[in-house]
Amino acid sequence: MTDSMHFYEPRHGHGLTHDPFNAIVGPRPIGWISSRSATGVLNLAPYSFFNAFNYTPPIIGFASIGCKDTLQNIEATGEFVWNLVTRPLAQVMNQTSANAPPEVSEFELAGLTPVASRLIAVPRVAQSPVSFECRRTQIVQLQTQSGDQVQTWLVLGEVVAVHIDRQLIKDGVYDTAHADHLLRGGGPADYFTLGPEQLFKMARPG
Ligand SMILES: Cc1cc2nc3c(=O)[nH]c(=O)nc-3n(C[C@H](O)[C@H](O)[C@H](O)COP(=O)(O)O)c2cc1C
């Protein structure tokens, strides 16, 4: 009799064609992070190990798997911008994930326009309808259960300023269903969008 549940311990491998982990924890919002190096080179890269962690003050975070340019820039300057990726921006977002050398700006590579932020020195992406200006709060190196260091860093930042395209605000409410967010699925190439068809409402128990 075959067991109906596929079981594995990650340290011994998943036994499948592709690691299911990020397909299960998904689809995920994408942190499209702009940053600036200590010498002033602009950087832009997508991070889907990304989420929000606090409401007041708003704190967001993403994981740099390996010591990447974005992490080094935020360590050096303490600032970054999160930009929303929408469906029309999918291709250019993907271009900014190219492994460009630190002296090359992904803004230029992908033909995107940097616009000056209001409170920090890192620009936001003009083509993105929502951006958060952030100041780094913590950079936490991850550890295994036995305390060994992992070459992954969780970068956390407080959102100090927010830009929202007014067209996405309906009667004072941000309209997620019509903002055309792009979400990362799993596998080598899966993405999702969401729209009004996926929306349902459920109030919290009183
Ligand atoms: C949709 C998407 C999501 C990604 N998510 C992550 C992530 O969560 N963590 C990570 O380290 N790399 C992630 N990557 C890969 C980085 O974007 C890539 O390594 C990039 O070159 C890093 O740029 P940087 O060195 O300029 O920071 C992702 C790539 C794509 C296309």
Short mmCIF file of C-alpha atoms and ligand atoms in Angstrom, two decimals:
data_model
loop_
_atom_site.label_atom_id
_atom_site.label_comp_id
_atom_site.label_asym_id
_atom_site.label_seq_id
_atom_site.Cartn_x
_atom_site.Cartn_y
_atom_site.Cartn_z
CA MET A 1 0.00 0.00 0.00
CA THR A 2 1.39 3.41 -0.87
CA ASP A 3 1.14 6.21 1.65
CA SER A 4 -1.06 9.02 0.33
CA MET A 5 1.23 11.63 1.90
CA HIS A 6 4.61 12.48 0.40
CA PHE A 7 6.93 12.83 3.40
CA TYR A 8 10.49 14.10 3.54
CA GLU A 9 12.98 15.67 5.91
CA PRO A 10 14.46 18.67 4.05
CA ARG A 11 17.99 17.92 5.28
CA HIS A 12 17.83 14.63 3.33
CA GLY A 13 16.31 16.17 0.16
CA HIS A 14 12.72 16.45 -1.07
CA GLY A 15 12.79 13.60 -3.60
CA LEU A 16 10.80 15.60 -6.18
CA THR A 17 11.70 17.22 -9.50
CA HIS A 18 11.63 20.68 -7.94
CA ASP A 19 11.74 21.80 -4.32
CA PRO A 20 8.06 22.32 -3.34
CA PHE A 21 8.83 24.62 -0.41
CA ASN A 22 8.38 27.98 -2.12
CA ALA A 23 5.46 26.69 -4.21
CA ILE A 24 3.68 25.81 -0.96
CA VAL A 25 4.50 29.06 0.81
CA GLY A 26 3.04 31.00 -2.06
CA PRO A 27 2.09 32.90 -4.00
CA ARG A 28 4.16 35.55 -2.30
CA PRO A 29 4.27 39.31 -2.70
CA ILE A 30 7.50 40.54 -4.24
CA GLY A 31 9.80 43.03 -2.59
CA TRP A 32 11.24 45.02 -5.47
CA ILE A 33 13.98 46.72 -3.57
CA SER A 34 15.87 49.81 -4.68
CA SER A 35 19.04 50.75 -2.85
CA ARG A 36 22.18 52.79 -3.35
CA SER A 37 25.78 51.74 -2.81
CA ALA A 38 28.18 53.69 -0.62
CA THR A 39 29.67 55.09 -3.84
CA GLY A 40 26.26 56.10 -5.24
CA VAL A 41 25.45 53.30 -7.73
CA LEU A 42 21.70 52.62 -7.84
CA ASN A 43 20.51 49.05 -7.48
CA LEU A 44 17.16 47.36 -8.02
CA ALA A 45 16.32 43.68 -7.44
CA PRO A 46 13.29 41.48 -6.65
CA TYR A 47 13.03 39.51 -3.39
CA SER A 48 10.04 37.22 -2.92
CA PHE A 49 11.10 35.95 0.50
CA PHE A 50 9.42 39.13 1.55
CA ASN A 51 6.60 40.22 3.79
CA ALA A 52 5.18 42.72 6.29
CA PHE A 53 5.89 42.10 9.97
CA ASN A 54 4.42 44.99 11.92
CA TYR A 55 1.57 47.48 11.61
CA THR A 56 2.61 50.38 13.89
CA PRO A 57 5.22 51.36 13.01
CA PRO A 58 5.01 49.52 9.67
CA ILE A 59 7.98 47.16 9.33
CA ILE A 60 8.74 45.05 6.27
CA GLY A 61 11.48 42.51 5.65
CA PHE A 62 13.09 40.34 3.03
CA ALA A 63 15.70 37.60 2.98
CA SER A 64 18.93 37.90 1.03
CA ILE A 65 19.97 34.34 0.28
CA GLY A 66 23.68 34.97 0.03
CA CYS A 67 25.41 38.28 0.57
CA LYS A 68 23.97 40.19 -2.40
CA ASP A 69 24.47 43.80 -3.54
CA THR A 70 21.14 44.95 -2.04
CA LEU A 71 22.14 43.63 1.41
CA GLN A 72 25.58 45.26 1.21
CA ASN A 73 24.05 48.58 0.14
CA ILE A 74 21.53 48.58 3.00
CA GLU A 75 24.26 47.64 5.47
CA ALA A 76 26.30 50.60 4.19
CA THR A 77 23.59 53.28 3.89
CA GLY A 78 20.73 52.11 6.15
CA GLU A 79 18.10 52.94 3.52
CA PHE A 80 16.01 51.23 0.85
CA VAL A 81 12.74 51.56 -1.08
CA TRP A 82 10.16 48.82 -1.59
CA ASN A 83 8.32 49.11 -4.93
CA LEU A 84 5.14 47.25 -5.87
CA VAL A 85 5.42 44.92 -8.88
CA THR A 86 2.26 44.87 -11.01
CA ARG A 87 1.48 42.59 -13.96
CA PRO A 88 2.62 45.12 -16.61
CA LEU A 89 5.98 45.35 -14.81
CA ALA A 90 6.61 41.56 -14.77
CA GLN A 91 9.17 41.47 -17.57
CA VAL A 92 11.20 44.45 -16.37
CA MET A 93 11.10 43.15 -12.79
CA ASN A 94 12.54 39.89 -14.09
CA GLN A 95 15.29 41.76 -15.95
CA THR A 96 16.35 43.42 -12.70
CA SER A 97 17.06 39.98 -11.18
CA ALA A 98 19.98 39.54 -13.61
CA ASN A 99 23.28 38.99 -11.89
CA ALA A 100 24.70 42.42 -12.75
CA PRO A 101 28.06 43.51 -11.33
CA PRO A 102 27.81 46.03 -8.45
CA GLU A 103 28.86 48.98 -10.67
CA VAL A 104 25.94 48.40 -13.07
CA SER A 105 22.53 49.90 -12.20
CA GLU A 106 19.54 47.64 -12.90
CA PHE A 107 17.47 50.82 -13.39
CA GLU A 108 19.47 51.43 -16.58
CA LEU A 109 19.56 47.76 -17.58
CA ALA A 110 15.77 47.52 -17.44
CA GLY A 111 15.01 51.04 -18.76
CA LEU A 112 13.34 52.14 -15.52
CA THR A 113 13.19 55.69 -14.19
CA PRO A 114 14.45 56.53 -10.71
CA VAL A 115 12.46 59.30 -8.97
CA ALA A 116 13.83 61.06 -5.89
CA SER A 117 12.32 59.92 -2.61
CA ARG A 118 11.03 62.47 -0.08
CA LEU A 119 12.82 61.38 3.12
CA ILE A 120 15.71 59.17 2.03
CA ALA A 121 18.48 59.32 -0.58
CA VAL A 122 17.41 56.13 -2.40
CA PRO A 123 15.04 56.73 -5.36
CA ARG A 124 11.81 54.87 -6.01
CA VAL A 125 10.75 53.33 -9.35
CA ALA A 126 8.63 55.85 -11.31
CA GLN A 127 6.77 53.07 -13.17
CA SER A 128 5.60 51.40 -9.94
CA PRO A 129 2.27 52.65 -8.53
CA VAL A 130 3.18 52.12 -4.85
CA SER A 131 6.47 52.62 -3.02
CA PHE A 132 7.60 52.58 0.61
CA GLU A 133 10.63 54.58 1.71
CA CYS A 134 12.35 52.52 4.42
CA ARG A 135 15.07 52.91 7.01
CA ARG A 136 16.86 49.75 8.10
CA THR A 137 15.98 48.60 11.61
CA GLN A 138 17.74 45.22 11.88
CA ILE A 139 19.78 42.81 9.78
CA VAL A 140 19.54 39.32 11.24
CA GLN A 141 21.72 36.46 10.04
CA LEU A 142 19.67 33.25 10.08
CA GLN A 143 20.74 30.13 11.98
CA THR A 144 19.95 26.43 11.78
CA GLN A 145 18.22 24.62 14.65
CA SER A 146 21.65 23.64 15.95
CA GLY A 147 22.89 27.23 15.93
CA ASP A 148 25.04 27.06 12.79
CA GLN A 149 25.03 30.27 10.77
CA VAL A 150 23.20 30.23 7.44
CA GLN A 151 24.41 32.45 4.59
CA THR A 152 21.04 34.23 4.58
CA TRP A 153 20.23 37.60 6.08
CA LEU A 154 16.78 38.90 7.03
CA VAL A 155 16.74 42.64 6.33
CA LEU A 156 14.07 44.55 8.27
CA GLY A 157 13.15 48.17 7.72
CA GLU A 158 10.65 50.68 9.04
CA VAL A 159 8.42 52.24 6.40
CA VAL A 160 8.90 55.98 6.93
CA ALA A 161 7.07 57.27 3.84
CA VAL A 162 4.45 55.84 1.47
CA HIS A 163 3.60 56.79 -2.14
CA ILE A 164 0.33 55.47 -3.65
CA ASP A 165 -1.06 56.23 -7.11
CA ARG A 166 -4.37 57.95 -6.28
CA GLN A 167 -6.15 55.84 -8.92
CA LEU A 168 -5.75 52.86 -6.58
CA ILE A 169 -7.58 54.57 -3.75
CA LYS A 170 -11.39 54.17 -3.95
CA ASP A 171 -13.46 55.99 -1.30
CA GLY A 172 -10.43 56.14 0.98
CA VAL A 173 -9.64 52.41 0.69
CA TYR A 174 -6.63 50.94 -1.15
CA ASP A 175 -8.10 48.75 -3.89
CA THR A 176 -5.91 45.62 -3.88
CA ALA A 177 -8.28 43.76 -6.22
CA HIS A 178 -7.75 46.30 -9.01
CA ALA A 179 -4.07 47.07 -8.43
CA ASP A 180 -2.93 44.10 -10.54
CA HIS A 181 -0.32 42.85 -8.03
CA LEU A 182 2.14 40.27 -9.36
CA LEU A 183 2.84 37.37 -6.99
CA ARG A 184 5.60 34.76 -7.10
CA GLY A 185 4.58 31.13 -7.19
CA GLY A 186 7.03 28.28 -6.97
CA GLY A 187 8.95 26.23 -9.45
CA PRO A 188 11.42 27.86 -11.75
CA ALA A 189 8.95 30.23 -13.42
CA ASP A 190 5.46 30.41 -11.86
CA TYR A 191 3.75 33.70 -11.14
CA PHE A 192 0.18 34.62 -10.21
CA THR A 193 -1.99 37.69 -10.50
CA LEU A 194 -5.11 38.39 -8.52
CA GLY A 195 -8.22 40.37 -9.24
CA PRO A 196 -11.82 40.91 -8.11
CA GLU A 197 -12.71 37.22 -8.86
CA GLN A 198 -10.53 36.08 -5.94
CA LEU A 199 -11.95 38.59 -3.47
CA PHE A 200 -14.32 37.54 -0.70
CA LYS A 201 -15.06 39.21 2.59
CA MET A 202 -15.14 37.75 6.10
CA ALA A 203 -15.33 39.85 9.24
CA ARG A 204 -13.34 38.85 12.33
CA PRO A 205 -15.28 37.23 15.14
CA GLY A 206 -16.53 39.98 17.46
C1 LIG B 1 10.66 36.95 -8.54
C2 LIG B 1 12.03 36.81 -7.94
C3 LIG B 1 12.15 36.66 -6.57
C4 LIG B 1 13.41 36.54 -5.97
N1 LIG B 1 13.47 36.41 -4.62
C5 LIG B 1 14.68 36.34 -4.02
C6 LIG B 1 14.77 36.27 -2.59
O1 LIG B 1 13.76 36.26 -1.87
N2 LIG B 1 16.01 36.23 -2.03
C7 LIG B 1 17.15 36.26 -2.80
O2 LIG B 1 18.25 36.24 -2.23
N3 LIG B 1 17.10 36.34 -4.15
C8 LIG B 1 15.90 36.41 -4.77
N4 LIG B 1 15.83 36.49 -6.14
C9 LIG B 1 17.08 36.60 -6.91
C10 LIG B 1 17.65 38.02 -6.87
O3 LIG B 1 16.71 38.95 -7.41
C11 LIG B 1 18.97 38.07 -7.68
O4 LIG B 1 19.94 37.26 -7.05
C12 LIG B 1 19.51 39.47 -7.88
O5 LIG B 1 20.57 39.44 -8.83
C13 LIG B 1 20.02 40.10 -6.61
O6 LIG B 1 20.41 41.42 -6.94
P1 LIG B 1 21.44 42.28 -6.09
O7 LIG B 1 22.75 41.49 -5.98
O8 LIG B 1 21.58 43.52 -6.94
O9 LIG B 1 20.83 42.56 -4.75
C14 LIG B 1 14.59 36.56 -6.78
C15 LIG B 1 14.46 36.70 -8.17
C16 LIG B 1 13.21 36.81 -8.75
C17 LIG B 1 13.08 36.94 -10.25
#
